[in-house]
């Protein structure tokens, strides 16, 4: 098992994110760009993604590919054979050995039976992120998920049975009127399954989501903060490290993909609505792909810097803005920001640029300036948004 990237790592690395936009139906709390189609063109979509990859991979040639992450939408609706063909193509284009990569697929319980999970494992996928969200049928029904608790447990057990040794489960807390005891019971039930990784999020109801329009409201901030604090305590006792604001892992089982993004390494986002980041010296180029309707007929623009598909939105951040992005992302993680890597990219130490604000945040007990890194305290991880706000207004 390769270890997660360290913040001070100097050998350049990168990751690939592939967005798969299809969902069986829209969950009531979600306003992501998703597609509901009975006749989604699985093969044509793969070919379109491969065409995009062929045009864009060269931008990342100076670094070593570490991870491939298939998210959505519901990539568990993409036939495993299509995923396998895509993975082999991406590894070949990137000059990487598929067996060396962390390859994650997000799955919804119930989309894949044991046979399909075995085929997915056989195609080179070695990590699953299962959208469990709750193990209580009433809560799942409020969230209008397509599965019940029994299906979630079966998906987890089937995945284990076919050889997945690295599984993450998502849990949503802060549900309307959810008690602290109910949340604790959900967490304990999930821990009893013994996943390597857990992501615990407070429910957010986007204004456009069906649940928000129906008058549902998540818990108030204080009650939610209580649930999140209880989460950290309970998971620490169960042997999970709180390594990012919403993420917990057994030793060495952090998400390598998400860590490299938070540590400021470049990533290539392929597919409809996918986001990318490429480096140009100390500047960052961010690319947002068009949604599915435009993406499926968009050709790569080879004379563009960076190469991207028609209709993509490109933004450049440089100078203080680029420095701020690195600090804000890095301070969401337990390991924080490496001062050496920051100096290497920007020619300045973070304390030279943001000294007074960082010192103030340290006095408030939210972070520590150590010789090699700037790291959040345990309390600072809870106040990552406040830290970001203070840095942005410095
Ligand atoms: S499965 Fe995920 S992406 Fe699809 S509608 Fe539900 S929450 Fe949104």
Tab-separated table of C-alpha atoms and ligand atoms in Angstrom:
chain	number	residue	atom	x	y	z
A	1	UNK	CA	0.000	0.000	0.000
A	2	UNK	CA	1.481	3.365	-1.048
A	3	UNK	CA	1.325	6.034	1.651
A	4	UNK	CA	-0.682	9.224	1.346
A	5	UNK	CA	1.307	12.191	0.016
A	6	UNK	CA	3.030	14.270	2.714
A	7	UNK	CA	2.699	18.073	2.587
A	8	UNK	CA	6.487	18.460	2.269
A	9	UNK	CA	6.760	15.952	-0.580
A	10	UNK	CA	8.823	17.543	-3.334
A	11	UNK	CA	8.502	15.061	-6.209
A	12	UNK	CA	5.634	16.477	-8.332
A	13	UNK	CA	2.455	14.398	-8.452
A	14	UNK	CA	-1.015	14.790	-9.945
A	15	UNK	CA	-4.428	13.153	-10.022
A	16	UNK	CA	-7.275	12.593	-12.471
A	17	UNK	CA	-10.923	13.184	-11.593
A	18	UNK	CA	-13.583	11.849	-13.980
A	19	UNK	CA	-17.134	13.127	-13.610
A	20	UNK	CA	-19.986	10.816	-14.551
A	21	UNK	CA	-23.208	12.855	-14.619
A	22	UNK	CA	-25.971	10.199	-14.641
A	23	UNK	CA	-28.137	9.543	-11.541
A	24	UNK	CA	-31.065	7.135	-11.316
A	25	UNK	CA	-33.109	9.994	-9.856
A	26	UNK	CA	-32.432	13.260	-8.059
A	27	UNK	CA	-32.041	13.097	-4.257
A	28	UNK	CA	-34.122	15.731	-2.502
A	29	UNK	CA	-31.175	17.665	-1.014
A	30	UNK	CA	-28.993	17.779	-4.126
A	31	UNK	CA	-28.598	20.472	-6.737
A	32	UNK	CA	-25.518	19.087	-8.516
A	33	UNK	CA	-25.451	19.070	-12.309
A	34	UNK	CA	-26.837	15.581	-12.854
A	35	UNK	CA	-28.629	13.850	-15.718
A	36	UNK	CA	-31.570	11.438	-15.495
A	37	UNK	CA	-31.819	9.463	-18.748
A	38	UNK	CA	-33.043	5.923	-19.439
A	39	UNK	CA	-30.796	5.599	-22.483
A	40	UNK	CA	-27.591	7.304	-21.293
A	41	UNK	CA	-24.863	6.608	-23.909
A	42	UNK	CA	-22.307	4.884	-21.636
A	43	UNK	CA	-19.850	3.992	-24.387
A	44	UNK	CA	-20.083	7.315	-26.239
A	45	UNK	CA	-19.505	9.172	-22.959
A	46	UNK	CA	-16.387	7.084	-22.265
A	47	UNK	CA	-15.085	7.794	-25.755
A	48	UNK	CA	-15.700	11.528	-25.271
A	49	UNK	CA	-13.787	11.475	-21.966
A	50	UNK	CA	-10.918	9.565	-23.599
A	51	UNK	CA	-10.796	12.123	-26.406
A	52	UNK	CA	-10.598	14.922	-23.839
A	53	UNK	CA	-7.863	13.081	-21.910
A	54	UNK	CA	-5.785	12.532	-25.059
A	55	UNK	CA	-5.779	16.286	-25.684
A	56	UNK	CA	-5.092	17.395	-22.100
A	57	UNK	CA	-2.806	14.843	-20.415
A	58	UNK	CA	0.364	16.435	-21.849
A	59	UNK	CA	-0.192	19.429	-19.533
A	60	UNK	CA	0.615	17.170	-16.575
A	61	UNK	CA	3.546	15.280	-18.124
A	62	UNK	CA	6.149	16.648	-15.684
A	63	UNK	CA	4.549	14.918	-12.700
A	64	UNK	CA	3.784	11.329	-11.657
A	65	UNK	CA	0.137	10.240	-11.769
A	66	UNK	CA	-0.929	9.067	-8.292
A	67	UNK	CA	-4.691	8.702	-8.361
A	68	UNK	CA	-7.813	8.346	-10.476
A	69	UNK	CA	-11.154	9.259	-8.876
A	70	UNK	CA	-14.521	8.625	-10.538
A	71	UNK	CA	-17.231	10.789	-8.992
A	72	UNK	CA	-20.627	12.061	-9.910
A	73	UNK	CA	-23.467	11.816	-10.345
A	74	UNK	CA	-23.481	8.065	-9.888
A	75	UNK	CA	-20.493	6.387	-11.577
A	76	UNK	CA	-21.765	3.055	-10.209
A	77	UNK	CA	-24.277	3.238	-13.104
A	78	UNK	CA	-21.374	3.123	-15.616
A	79	UNK	CA	-20.894	-0.533	-16.639
A	80	UNK	CA	-17.682	-1.902	-15.020
A	81	UNK	CA	-16.289	-2.891	-18.433
A	82	UNK	CA	-16.577	0.727	-19.635
A	83	UNK	CA	-14.804	1.874	-16.470
A	84	UNK	CA	-12.069	-0.733	-16.981
A	85	UNK	CA	-11.472	0.334	-20.563
A	86	UNK	CA	-11.333	3.976	-19.490
A	87	UNK	CA	-8.869	3.264	-16.662
A	88	UNK	CA	-6.502	1.313	-18.894
A	89	UNK	CA	-6.607	4.126	-21.463
A	90	UNK	CA	-5.934	6.832	-18.864
A	91	UNK	CA	-3.034	4.917	-17.308
A	92	UNK	CA	-1.523	4.340	-20.765
A	93	UNK	CA	-1.858	8.008	-21.737
A	94	UNK	CA	-0.302	9.099	-18.440
A	95	UNK	CA	2.539	6.557	-18.649
A	96	UNK	CA	1.445	5.031	-15.328
A	97	UNK	CA	1.027	1.498	-14.031
A	98	UNK	CA	-2.681	1.085	-13.169
A	99	UNK	CA	-1.811	-1.321	-10.330
A	100	UNK	CA	0.242	1.415	-8.609
A	101	UNK	CA	-2.535	4.006	-8.558
A	102	UNK	CA	-5.224	4.681	-5.967
A	103	UNK	CA	-8.360	4.169	-8.075
A	104	UNK	CA	-11.602	5.226	-6.363
A	105	UNK	CA	-15.180	4.912	-7.587
A	106	UNK	CA	-18.130	6.484	-5.771
A	107	UNK	CA	-20.982	4.001	-5.553
A	108	UNK	CA	-24.601	4.207	-4.491
A	109	UNK	CA	-25.826	1.177	-2.528
A	110	UNK	CA	-28.059	-0.908	-4.740
A	111	UNK	CA	-26.554	0.119	-8.088
A	112	UNK	CA	-24.171	-2.870	-8.165
A	113	UNK	CA	-24.771	-6.458	-7.074
A	114	UNK	CA	-21.946	-8.681	-5.857
A	115	UNK	CA	-21.091	-9.858	-9.386
A	116	UNK	CA	-20.822	-6.299	-10.718
A	117	UNK	CA	-18.664	-5.284	-7.735
A	118	UNK	CA	-16.349	-8.215	-8.478
A	119	UNK	CA	-16.052	-7.076	-12.092
A	120	UNK	CA	-15.274	-3.532	-10.921
A	121	UNK	CA	-12.511	-4.875	-8.660
A	122	UNK	CA	-11.213	-6.963	-11.561
A	123	UNK	CA	-11.000	-3.831	-13.736
A	124	UNK	CA	-8.441	-2.261	-11.389
A	125	UNK	CA	-10.633	-0.259	-8.999
A	126	UNK	CA	-9.088	-0.607	-5.516
A	127	UNK	CA	-11.053	1.873	-3.410
A	128	UNK	CA	-14.791	2.482	-3.021
A	129	UNK	CA	-16.562	5.487	-1.605
A	130	UNK	CA	-20.030	4.267	-0.655
A	131	UNK	CA	-22.826	6.834	-0.328
A	132	UNK	CA	-24.400	5.220	2.750
A	133	UNK	CA	-25.566	8.611	4.163
A	134	UNK	CA	-27.580	6.964	6.993
A	135	UNK	CA	-28.406	3.521	8.334
A	136	UNK	CA	-31.914	4.547	9.352
A	137	UNK	CA	-34.703	3.930	6.851
A	138	UNK	CA	-36.737	6.944	7.915
A	139	UNK	CA	-33.777	9.283	7.462
A	140	UNK	CA	-32.990	7.731	4.070
A	141	UNK	CA	-36.569	8.244	3.050
A	142	UNK	CA	-36.445	11.921	4.160
A	143	UNK	CA	-33.327	12.324	2.037
A	144	UNK	CA	-35.166	10.509	-0.827
A	145	UNK	CA	-32.205	8.206	-1.372
A	146	UNK	CA	-32.770	5.268	-3.730
A	147	UNK	CA	-31.618	2.693	-1.129
A	148	UNK	CA	-32.613	1.556	2.352
A	149	UNK	CA	-30.309	0.608	5.233
A	150	UNK	CA	-30.352	-3.105	4.382
A	151	UNK	CA	-29.143	-2.357	0.844
A	152	UNK	CA	-26.360	-0.145	2.186
A	153	UNK	CA	-25.148	-2.915	4.514
A	154	UNK	CA	-25.357	-5.466	1.705
A	155	UNK	CA	-23.368	-3.244	-0.678
A	156	UNK	CA	-20.651	-2.871	1.970
A	157	UNK	CA	-20.545	-6.607	2.736
A	158	UNK	CA	-20.553	-7.541	-0.963
A	159	UNK	CA	-17.669	-5.139	-1.587
A	160	UNK	CA	-15.665	-6.757	1.217
A	161	UNK	CA	-16.538	-10.248	-0.033
A	162	UNK	CA	-15.130	-9.539	-3.516
A	163	UNK	CA	-11.852	-8.148	-2.155
A	164	UNK	CA	-12.179	-4.400	-1.630
A	165	UNK	CA	-9.766	-3.670	1.223
A	166	UNK	CA	-10.082	0.113	1.166
A	167	UNK	CA	-13.618	1.423	1.651
A	168	UNK	CA	-14.910	4.834	2.615
A	169	UNK	CA	-18.487	5.492	3.751
A	170	UNK	CA	-20.326	8.829	3.643
A	171	UNK	CA	-22.641	9.843	6.475
A	172	UNK	CA	-24.882	12.922	6.583
A	173	UNK	CA	-25.682	14.551	9.923
A	174	UNK	CA	-27.645	17.667	10.854
A	175	UNK	CA	-30.850	16.204	9.407
A	176	UNK	CA	-34.078	18.112	10.123
A	177	UNK	CA	-34.852	17.674	13.853
A	178	UNK	CA	-32.160	15.006	14.267
A	179	UNK	CA	-31.259	14.412	17.932
A	180	UNK	CA	-27.688	14.020	19.183
A	181	UNK	CA	-28.542	10.427	20.219
A	182	UNK	CA	-29.818	9.571	16.758
A	183	UNK	CA	-26.634	10.853	15.142
A	184	UNK	CA	-24.461	8.949	17.619
A	185	UNK	CA	-26.385	5.736	16.917
A	186	UNK	CA	-25.846	6.199	13.153
A	187	UNK	CA	-22.165	6.739	13.659
A	188	UNK	CA	-21.801	3.698	15.921
A	189	UNK	CA	-23.658	1.535	13.403
A	190	UNK	CA	-21.324	2.680	10.633
A	191	UNK	CA	-18.167	2.192	12.718
A	192	UNK	CA	-19.349	-1.360	13.483
A	193	UNK	CA	-18.895	-2.105	9.749
A	194	UNK	CA	-15.187	-1.133	10.129
A	195	UNK	CA	-14.596	0.968	7.013
A	196	UNK	CA	-11.060	2.309	6.528
A	197	UNK	CA	-12.352	5.847	5.955
A	198	UNK	CA	-15.382	7.946	6.853
A	199	UNK	CA	-16.646	11.259	5.479
A	200	UNK	CA	-19.167	12.976	7.762
A	201	UNK	CA	-20.958	16.020	6.390
A	202	UNK	CA	-23.570	18.352	7.791
A	203	UNK	CA	-26.653	18.430	5.559
A	204	UNK	CA	-26.717	21.456	3.309
A	205	UNK	CA	-29.912	22.193	1.469
A	206	UNK	CA	-29.242	24.213	-1.636
A	207	UNK	CA	-32.019	26.760	-2.185
A	208	UNK	CA	-33.009	25.079	-5.463
A	209	UNK	CA	-33.164	21.574	-3.970
A	210	UNK	CA	-36.589	19.885	-3.738
A	211	UNK	CA	-36.329	19.486	0.080
A	212	UNK	CA	-35.559	23.185	0.612
A	213	UNK	CA	-38.457	24.130	-1.621
A	214	UNK	CA	-40.691	21.790	0.394
A	215	UNK	CA	-39.829	23.750	3.561
A	216	UNK	CA	-37.269	21.378	5.165
A	217	UNK	CA	-34.529	23.076	7.176
A	218	UNK	CA	-31.301	21.451	8.453
A	219	UNK	CA	-30.385	21.680	12.143
A	220	UNK	CA	-29.249	25.048	13.473
A	221	UNK	CA	-25.500	25.743	13.589
A	222	UNK	CA	-25.068	25.077	17.339
A	223	UNK	CA	-26.782	21.684	17.246
A	224	UNK	CA	-24.821	20.742	14.130
A	225	UNK	CA	-21.529	21.810	15.769
A	226	UNK	CA	-22.418	19.555	18.740
A	227	UNK	CA	-22.949	16.589	16.393
A	228	UNK	CA	-19.687	17.217	14.569
A	229	UNK	CA	-17.745	17.511	17.826
A	230	UNK	CA	-19.284	14.262	19.074
A	231	UNK	CA	-18.266	12.698	15.730
A	232	UNK	CA	-14.607	13.534	16.265
A	233	UNK	CA	-14.644	12.206	19.840
A	234	UNK	CA	-16.375	8.971	18.971
A	235	UNK	CA	-14.249	8.330	15.887
A	236	UNK	CA	-11.010	9.105	17.761
A	237	UNK	CA	-11.957	6.451	20.320
A	238	UNK	CA	-12.625	4.040	17.451
A	239	UNK	CA	-9.143	4.655	16.002
A	240	UNK	CA	-9.888	7.136	13.211
A	241	UNK	CA	-7.746	10.238	12.754
A	242	UNK	CA	-9.562	13.486	11.967
A	243	UNK	CA	-7.297	14.478	9.060
A	244	UNK	CA	-9.513	16.970	7.214
A	245	UNK	CA	-12.529	19.056	8.186
A	246	UNK	CA	-15.052	16.342	7.163
A	247	UNK	CA	-12.799	13.297	6.815
A	248	UNK	CA	-11.521	10.555	9.152
A	249	UNK	CA	-9.241	7.637	8.391
A	250	UNK	CA	-7.390	4.686	9.865
A	251	UNK	CA	-3.597	5.104	9.793
A	252	UNK	CA	-2.363	5.336	6.182
A	253	UNK	CA	-5.898	5.197	4.745
A	254	UNK	CA	-6.521	8.854	4.000
A	255	UNK	CA	-7.866	9.585	0.530
A	256	UNK	CA	-4.675	10.077	-1.478
A	257	UNK	CA	-6.671	11.801	-4.205
A	258	UNK	CA	-8.325	14.399	-1.996
A	259	UNK	CA	-5.088	14.974	-0.079
A	260	UNK	CA	-3.158	15.824	-3.212
A	261	UNK	CA	-5.862	18.350	-4.159
A	262	UNK	CA	-5.803	19.945	-0.685
A	263	UNK	CA	-1.998	20.038	-0.785
A	264	UNK	CA	-2.093	22.124	-3.961
A	265	UNK	CA	-0.928	19.519	-6.498
A	266	UNK	CA	-2.451	19.784	-9.992
A	267	UNK	CA	-5.373	17.634	-11.074
A	268	UNK	CA	-7.062	16.995	-14.398
A	269	UNK	CA	-10.867	16.971	-14.333
A	270	UNK	CA	-12.425	15.113	-17.260
A	271	UNK	CA	-16.075	14.893	-18.273
A	272	UNK	CA	-19.142	17.094	-17.964
A	273	UNK	CA	-18.959	19.744	-15.186
A	274	UNK	CA	-15.505	18.509	-14.056
A	275	UNK	CA	-13.008	20.966	-12.559
A	276	UNK	CA	-9.226	20.973	-13.134
A	277	UNK	CA	-6.176	22.817	-11.891
A	278	UNK	CA	-2.911	23.158	-13.821
A	279	UNK	CA	0.204	25.002	-12.688
A	280	UNK	CA	2.123	27.662	-14.628
A	281	UNK	CA	5.078	28.538	-12.407
A	282	UNK	CA	3.558	30.080	-9.289
A	283	UNK	CA	0.175	30.687	-10.987
A	284	UNK	CA	-2.755	28.294	-11.098
A	285	UNK	CA	-5.109	27.818	-14.038
A	286	UNK	CA	-8.557	26.564	-13.051
A	287	UNK	CA	-10.815	25.014	-15.665
A	288	UNK	CA	-14.541	24.312	-15.247
A	289	UNK	CA	-15.992	22.074	-17.939
A	290	UNK	CA	-19.452	22.736	-19.396
A	291	UNK	CA	-22.456	20.713	-18.213
A	292	UNK	CA	-23.482	17.525	-19.994
A	293	UNK	CA	-25.733	19.155	-22.615
A	294	UNK	CA	-22.814	21.152	-24.064
A	295	UNK	CA	-20.023	18.745	-23.113
A	296	UNK	CA	-21.208	15.790	-25.194
A	297	UNK	CA	-20.558	17.655	-28.474
A	298	UNK	CA	-17.646	19.887	-27.324
A	299	UNK	CA	-14.294	19.293	-29.028
A	300	UNK	CA	-10.921	19.972	-27.390
A	301	UNK	CA	-9.399	23.347	-28.312
A	302	UNK	CA	-5.813	22.440	-29.011
A	303	UNK	CA	-4.557	26.027	-29.446
A	304	UNK	CA	-5.825	27.099	-26.033
A	305	UNK	CA	-3.710	27.426	-22.857
A	306	UNK	CA	-4.527	25.230	-21.112
A	307	UNK	CA	-5.979	22.862	-23.696
A	308	UNK	CA	-9.643	22.454	-22.743
A	309	UNK	CA	-12.966	21.599	-24.346
A	310	UNK	CA	-15.173	24.218	-26.017
A	311	UNK	CA	-17.361	26.057	-23.539
A	312	UNK	CA	-14.984	25.484	-20.583
A	313	UNK	CA	-14.466	28.414	-18.191
A	314	UNK	CA	-10.828	29.231	-17.416
A	315	UNK	CA	-9.630	31.389	-14.515
A	316	UNK	CA	-6.076	32.252	-13.589
A	317	UNK	CA	-5.011	32.958	-10.040
A	318	UNK	CA	-1.614	34.440	-9.353
A	319	UNK	CA	0.338	36.362	-6.756
A	320	UNK	CA	-1.399	36.788	-3.412
A	321	UNK	CA	-4.598	35.108	-4.642
A	322	UNK	CA	-2.706	31.915	-5.561
A	323	UNK	CA	-0.871	32.013	-2.199
A	324	UNK	CA	-4.173	32.408	-0.380
A	325	UNK	CA	-5.661	29.391	-2.168
A	326	UNK	CA	-2.729	27.202	-1.103
A	327	UNK	CA	-3.037	28.308	2.531
A	328	UNK	CA	-6.816	27.979	2.711
A	329	UNK	CA	-6.842	24.492	1.183
A	330	UNK	CA	-3.837	23.235	3.177
A	331	UNK	CA	-5.222	24.491	6.484
A	332	UNK	CA	-8.274	22.268	5.979
A	333	UNK	CA	-5.953	19.311	6.636
A	334	UNK	CA	-4.347	18.120	9.856
A	335	UNK	CA	-0.854	18.257	8.258
A	336	UNK	CA	-1.305	21.844	7.140
A	337	UNK	CA	0.940	23.699	4.696
A	338	UNK	CA	4.610	22.931	4.150
A	339	UNK	CA	6.619	26.145	4.429
A	340	UNK	CA	9.388	24.743	2.199
A	341	UNK	CA	6.959	23.890	-0.621
A	342	UNK	CA	5.274	27.277	-0.291
A	343	UNK	CA	8.678	28.999	-0.547
A	344	UNK	CA	9.657	26.823	-3.501
A	345	UNK	CA	6.543	27.845	-5.443
A	346	UNK	CA	6.221	31.502	-4.446
A	347	UNK	CA	9.725	32.534	-3.368
A	348	UNK	CA	8.324	33.758	-0.024
A	349	UNK	CA	7.467	32.198	3.313
A	350	UNK	CA	3.769	32.196	4.324
A	351	UNK	CA	4.720	34.189	7.438
A	352	UNK	CA	6.238	36.935	5.260
A	353	UNK	CA	2.965	37.301	3.366
A	354	UNK	CA	0.287	36.614	5.989
A	355	UNK	CA	2.364	37.029	9.212
A	356	UNK	CA	0.077	39.262	11.341
A	357	UNK	CA	-3.075	37.257	10.518
A	358	UNK	CA	-1.386	33.890	11.075
A	359	UNK	CA	0.004	35.130	14.401
A	360	UNK	CA	-3.434	36.370	15.463
A	361	UNK	CA	-5.005	32.988	14.528
A	362	UNK	CA	-2.233	31.261	16.516
A	363	UNK	CA	-3.024	33.449	19.566
A	364	UNK	CA	-6.661	32.361	19.283
A	365	UNK	CA	-5.514	28.738	19.412
A	366	UNK	CA	-6.609	27.911	15.850
A	367	UNK	CA	-3.207	27.139	14.306
A	368	UNK	CA	0.496	26.687	15.003
A	369	UNK	CA	3.456	28.059	13.061
A	370	UNK	CA	6.094	25.331	13.323
A	371	UNK	CA	9.555	25.274	11.774
A	372	UNK	CA	8.499	23.172	8.809
A	373	UNK	CA	4.769	23.848	8.488
A	374	UNK	CA	1.725	25.886	9.426
A	375	UNK	CA	-0.830	23.492	10.904
A	376	UNK	CA	-4.350	23.891	12.297
A	377	UNK	CA	-4.977	22.821	15.898
A	378	UNK	CA	-7.803	20.346	16.556
A	379	UNK	CA	-10.018	23.352	17.246
A	380	UNK	CA	-8.710	25.058	14.109
A	381	UNK	CA	-9.972	22.161	11.985
A	382	UNK	CA	-13.484	23.049	13.194
A	383	UNK	CA	-12.947	26.676	12.303
A	384	UNK	CA	-11.428	26.196	8.834
A	385	UNK	CA	-14.036	28.528	7.312
A	386	UNK	CA	-13.288	31.230	9.883
A	387	UNK	CA	-9.533	30.842	9.222
A	388	UNK	CA	-10.166	31.183	5.475
A	389	UNK	CA	-12.303	34.281	6.031
A	390	UNK	CA	-9.629	35.974	8.177
A	391	UNK	CA	-6.884	35.180	5.676
A	392	UNK	CA	-8.974	36.418	2.731
A	393	UNK	CA	-9.697	39.734	4.426
A	394	UNK	CA	-6.092	40.245	5.637
B	1	LIG	S1	-26.839	10.287	-6.087
B	1	LIG	FE1	-25.515	11.985	-5.410
B	1	LIG	S2	-25.252	13.299	-7.214
B	1	LIG	FE2	-26.992	11.933	-7.641
B	1	LIG	S3	-28.797	13.138	-7.066
B	1	LIG	FE3	-28.206	11.886	-5.254
B	1	LIG	S4	-26.817	13.213	-4.044
B	1	LIG	FE4	-27.010	14.130	-6.115
